[in-house]
Amino acid sequence: MREAYHVELEELAGKLADMSAQAATAMERATKALLEADLALAEQVIGDDSKIDDARAQCEEEAYALLALQAPVATDLRTVLAVIHAAESLERMGDLALHVAKAARRRHPANALPEPVQPYFAEMGEAVVRLARRTQEVIKSKDVEAARSLEADDDQVDEIHRHLFSVIMAKDWEFGVPAAVDVTLLGRFYERYADHAVSVAKRMVFVATGKMPGYGSDEDI
């Protein structure tokens, strides 16, 4: 009976890792749609968002069932609680990719981003997708050092996000207020996506050590 229970725990962690992979793919596609004004790809991201929502619902349902039926303690309890919190963060990562895709669709056939800021978003896109992929591996391995190493990519995204404000506030900004608003909102989506990935990694450190680390953003923890 206990062996079957631990198999269920492992399967639950596997589903959480799959959610991280889905969120990574969603943002990878959304970024490509944004940079290339690719309407078909934007529509694909928008249509696939419900799959991440469904995955969260399934993870939470199974986690609550384990709480009710198995009354887990110690590491097992931390695992179940981490799944519940992490599934929420991963769903929000999917939602943020959705927002990026909707911005690309809204401005189509024009590009939502002025050309001078496109390289910044390409760099942020690569960084946040890398974060989500590494988070997927951390969920599987519960490697504390690997989880802590995510901070560097998060810092990179934060730095670019801050720099975007100086770009749109510069005297030579010639693209008007609507474009500045788009850049501000889109930059925020990437910054929050990275924060949620770090939040999930923190949950895995909590599973392994019983302590919540203090690095990175503490929002949504």
Short mmCIF file of N, CA and C in Angstrom, two decimals, residues 78-158:
data_model
loop_
_atom_site.label_atom_id
_atom_site.label_comp_id
_atom_site.label_asym_id
_atom_site.label_seq_id
_atom_site.Cartn_x
_atom_site.Cartn_y
_atom_site.Cartn_z
N ARG A 78 5.58 17.71 2.51
CA ARG A 78 6.16 18.86 1.82
C ARG A 78 6.01 18.71 0.31
N THR A 79 6.16 17.49 -0.19
CA THR A 79 6.01 17.25 -1.63
C THR A 79 4.60 17.59 -2.09
N VAL A 80 3.60 17.13 -1.37
CA VAL A 80 2.22 17.38 -1.77
C VAL A 80 1.91 18.87 -1.72
N LEU A 81 2.34 19.53 -0.66
CA LEU A 81 2.08 20.98 -0.55
C LEU A 81 2.83 21.75 -1.63
N ALA A 82 4.06 21.32 -1.93
CA ALA A 82 4.83 21.99 -2.97
C ALA A 82 4.16 21.85 -4.32
N VAL A 83 3.58 20.70 -4.59
CA VAL A 83 2.88 20.49 -5.86
C VAL A 83 1.72 21.46 -6.00
N ILE A 84 0.95 21.64 -4.92
CA ILE A 84 -0.21 22.53 -4.97
C ILE A 84 0.23 23.96 -5.29
N HIS A 85 1.25 24.44 -4.58
CA HIS A 85 1.73 25.81 -4.80
C HIS A 85 2.42 25.96 -6.16
N ALA A 86 3.24 24.97 -6.51
CA ALA A 86 3.99 25.06 -7.76
C ALA A 86 3.06 24.98 -8.97
N ALA A 87 2.03 24.17 -8.89
CA ALA A 87 1.09 24.06 -10.01
C ALA A 87 0.43 25.40 -10.29
N GLU A 88 0.15 26.16 -9.25
CA GLU A 88 -0.42 27.49 -9.43
C GLU A 88 0.57 28.40 -10.16
N SER A 89 1.83 28.38 -9.73
CA SER A 89 2.85 29.22 -10.38
C SER A 89 3.05 28.83 -11.84
N LEU A 90 3.05 27.54 -12.11
CA LEU A 90 3.25 27.08 -13.48
C LEU A 90 2.06 27.46 -14.37
N GLU A 91 0.86 27.41 -13.81
CA GLU A 91 -0.29 27.85 -14.59
C GLU A 91 -0.18 29.34 -14.91
N ARG A 92 0.29 30.12 -13.95
CA ARG A 92 0.46 31.56 -14.18
C ARG A 92 1.53 31.81 -15.24
N MET A 93 2.56 30.98 -15.28
CA MET A 93 3.57 31.10 -16.33
C MET A 93 2.92 30.88 -17.70
N GLY A 94 2.03 29.89 -17.77
CA GLY A 94 1.29 29.68 -19.00
C GLY A 94 0.42 30.87 -19.36
N ASP A 95 -0.20 31.47 -18.36
CA ASP A 95 -1.03 32.65 -18.60
C ASP A 95 -0.21 33.82 -19.11
N LEU A 96 1.00 33.97 -18.59
CA LEU A 96 1.87 35.06 -19.04
C LEU A 96 2.31 34.86 -20.49
N ALA A 97 2.59 33.61 -20.86
CA ALA A 97 2.87 33.32 -22.27
C ALA A 97 1.65 33.63 -23.13
N LEU A 98 0.48 33.33 -22.60
CA LEU A 98 -0.78 33.65 -23.29
C LEU A 98 -0.90 35.15 -23.53
N HIS A 99 -0.56 35.96 -22.53
CA HIS A 99 -0.64 37.42 -22.67
C HIS A 99 0.30 37.91 -23.77
N VAL A 100 1.49 37.31 -23.85
CA VAL A 100 2.44 37.68 -24.89
C VAL A 100 1.87 37.34 -26.27
N ALA A 101 1.31 36.15 -26.38
CA ALA A 101 0.73 35.73 -27.65
C ALA A 101 -0.44 36.64 -28.06
N LYS A 102 -1.25 37.03 -27.08
CA LYS A 102 -2.38 37.91 -27.38
C LYS A 102 -1.90 39.29 -27.84
N ALA A 103 -0.80 39.76 -27.28
CA ALA A 103 -0.23 41.04 -27.71
C ALA A 103 0.22 40.95 -29.17
N ALA A 104 0.84 39.81 -29.52
CA ALA A 104 1.27 39.61 -30.90
C ALA A 104 0.06 39.59 -31.84
N ARG A 105 -1.00 38.92 -31.40
CA ARG A 105 -2.21 38.84 -32.23
C ARG A 105 -2.89 40.21 -32.35
N ARG A 106 -2.92 40.95 -31.27
CA ARG A 106 -3.60 42.24 -31.25
C ARG A 106 -2.98 43.22 -32.24
N ARG A 107 -1.65 43.19 -32.38
CA ARG A 107 -0.96 44.14 -33.25
C ARG A 107 -0.76 43.62 -34.68
N HIS A 108 -1.08 42.37 -34.92
CA HIS A 108 -0.90 41.79 -36.25
C HIS A 108 -1.75 42.55 -37.29
N PRO A 109 -1.24 42.83 -38.49
CA PRO A 109 0.01 42.30 -39.06
C PRO A 109 1.26 43.09 -38.70
N ALA A 110 1.10 44.19 -37.96
CA ALA A 110 2.27 44.94 -37.51
C ALA A 110 2.98 44.16 -36.40
N ASN A 111 4.22 44.48 -36.18
CA ASN A 111 4.95 43.90 -35.06
C ASN A 111 4.63 44.70 -33.80
N ALA A 112 4.36 44.01 -32.71
CA ALA A 112 3.99 44.69 -31.46
C ALA A 112 5.15 45.45 -30.85
N LEU A 113 6.37 45.14 -31.29
CA LEU A 113 7.56 45.75 -30.69
C LEU A 113 8.31 46.60 -31.71
N PRO A 114 8.68 47.83 -31.37
CA PRO A 114 9.58 48.59 -32.24
C PRO A 114 10.91 47.84 -32.40
N GLU A 115 11.50 47.98 -33.54
CA GLU A 115 12.72 47.23 -33.86
C GLU A 115 13.84 47.40 -32.83
N PRO A 116 14.08 48.60 -32.28
CA PRO A 116 15.20 48.75 -31.34
C PRO A 116 15.08 47.91 -30.07
N VAL A 117 13.86 47.56 -29.65
CA VAL A 117 13.73 46.80 -28.40
C VAL A 117 13.60 45.30 -28.66
N GLN A 118 13.49 44.89 -29.90
CA GLN A 118 13.31 43.47 -30.18
C GLN A 118 14.45 42.59 -29.65
N PRO A 119 15.72 43.02 -29.78
CA PRO A 119 16.80 42.18 -29.23
C PRO A 119 16.68 41.95 -27.72
N TYR A 120 16.17 42.94 -26.98
CA TYR A 120 15.99 42.76 -25.55
C TYR A 120 14.96 41.67 -25.26
N PHE A 121 13.90 41.65 -26.03
CA PHE A 121 12.87 40.64 -25.80
C PHE A 121 13.32 39.27 -26.28
N ALA A 122 14.13 39.24 -27.32
CA ALA A 122 14.70 37.96 -27.74
C ALA A 122 15.57 37.38 -26.63
N GLU A 123 16.36 38.25 -25.99
CA GLU A 123 17.23 37.80 -24.90
C GLU A 123 16.42 37.37 -23.69
N MET A 124 15.40 38.15 -23.35
CA MET A 124 14.55 37.77 -22.21
C MET A 124 13.82 36.46 -22.50
N GLY A 125 13.35 36.31 -23.73
CA GLY A 125 12.65 35.08 -24.09
C GLY A 125 13.53 33.86 -23.91
N GLU A 126 14.77 33.95 -24.39
CA GLU A 126 15.70 32.84 -24.23
C GLU A 126 15.95 32.54 -22.75
N ALA A 127 16.10 33.59 -21.96
CA ALA A 127 16.41 33.42 -20.53
C ALA A 127 15.25 32.76 -19.78
N VAL A 128 14.02 33.21 -20.04
CA VAL A 128 12.89 32.66 -19.27
C VAL A 128 12.57 31.24 -19.71
N VAL A 129 12.72 30.94 -21.00
CA VAL A 129 12.50 29.57 -21.45
C VAL A 129 13.56 28.65 -20.83
N ARG A 130 14.80 29.13 -20.77
CA ARG A 130 15.86 28.36 -20.12
C ARG A 130 15.51 28.12 -18.65
N LEU A 131 14.99 29.13 -17.98
CA LEU A 131 14.56 28.98 -16.59
C LEU A 131 13.51 27.90 -16.44
N ALA A 132 12.51 27.92 -17.32
CA ALA A 132 11.44 26.93 -17.22
C ALA A 132 11.95 25.52 -17.49
N ARG A 133 12.86 25.38 -18.46
CA ARG A 133 13.43 24.06 -18.75
C ARG A 133 14.26 23.56 -17.56
N ARG A 134 15.02 24.44 -16.97
CA ARG A 134 15.83 24.05 -15.82
C ARG A 134 14.95 23.76 -14.61
N THR A 135 13.86 24.48 -14.49
CA THR A 135 12.91 24.20 -13.41
C THR A 135 12.32 22.80 -13.58
N GLN A 136 12.04 22.43 -14.81
CA GLN A 136 11.54 21.08 -15.09
C GLN A 136 12.52 20.03 -14.56
N GLU A 137 13.81 20.23 -14.78
CA GLU A 137 14.81 19.28 -14.31
C GLU A 137 14.93 19.30 -12.79
N VAL A 138 14.80 20.49 -12.20
CA VAL A 138 14.87 20.58 -10.73
C VAL A 138 13.70 19.84 -10.08
N ILE A 139 12.53 19.93 -10.69
CA ILE A 139 11.36 19.20 -10.16
C ILE A 139 11.64 17.70 -10.15
N LYS A 140 12.28 17.22 -11.20
CA LYS A 140 12.58 15.79 -11.29
C LYS A 140 13.66 15.37 -10.31
N SER A 141 14.70 16.20 -10.20
CA SER A 141 15.88 15.81 -9.41
C SER A 141 15.85 16.27 -7.97
N LYS A 142 15.10 17.35 -7.71
CA LYS A 142 15.11 18.01 -6.39
C LYS A 142 16.54 18.37 -5.97
N ASP A 143 17.33 18.78 -6.96
CA ASP A 143 18.72 19.16 -6.74
C ASP A 143 18.76 20.59 -6.21
N VAL A 144 19.18 20.74 -4.96
CA VAL A 144 19.15 22.04 -4.29
C VAL A 144 20.08 23.03 -4.98
N GLU A 145 21.28 22.61 -5.31
CA GLU A 145 22.23 23.52 -5.95
C GLU A 145 21.75 23.93 -7.34
N ALA A 146 21.17 23.02 -8.07
CA ALA A 146 20.63 23.36 -9.38
C ALA A 146 19.49 24.37 -9.25
N ALA A 147 18.68 24.19 -8.22
CA ALA A 147 17.58 25.14 -7.98
C ALA A 147 18.13 26.52 -7.67
N ARG A 148 19.15 26.59 -6.86
CA ARG A 148 19.71 27.88 -6.49
C ARG A 148 20.40 28.56 -7.66
N SER A 149 20.87 27.78 -8.61
CA SER A 149 21.59 28.36 -9.75
C SER A 149 20.65 29.10 -10.70
N LEU A 150 19.35 28.94 -10.54
CA LEU A 150 18.40 29.64 -11.39
C LEU A 150 18.43 31.15 -11.17
N GLU A 151 18.98 31.56 -10.06
CA GLU A 151 18.98 32.99 -9.73
C GLU A 151 19.69 33.84 -10.79
N ALA A 152 20.73 33.29 -11.42
CA ALA A 152 21.49 34.07 -12.40
C ALA A 152 20.62 34.45 -13.59
N ASP A 153 19.84 33.50 -14.09
CA ASP A 153 18.95 33.80 -15.22
C ASP A 153 17.86 34.78 -14.80
N ASP A 154 17.36 34.64 -13.58
CA ASP A 154 16.34 35.56 -13.09
C ASP A 154 16.90 36.98 -12.99
N ASP A 155 18.13 37.10 -12.52
CA ASP A 155 18.78 38.41 -12.42
C ASP A 155 18.95 39.03 -13.80
N GLN A 156 19.28 38.20 -14.79
CA GLN A 156 19.45 38.70 -16.16
C GLN A 156 18.14 39.30 -16.67
N VAL A 157 17.03 38.61 -16.43
CA VAL A 157 15.73 39.11 -16.87
C VAL A 157 15.38 40.41 -16.14
N ASP A 158 15.65 40.45 -14.84
CA ASP A 158 15.37 41.67 -14.06
C ASP A 158 16.17 42.86 -14.60
#
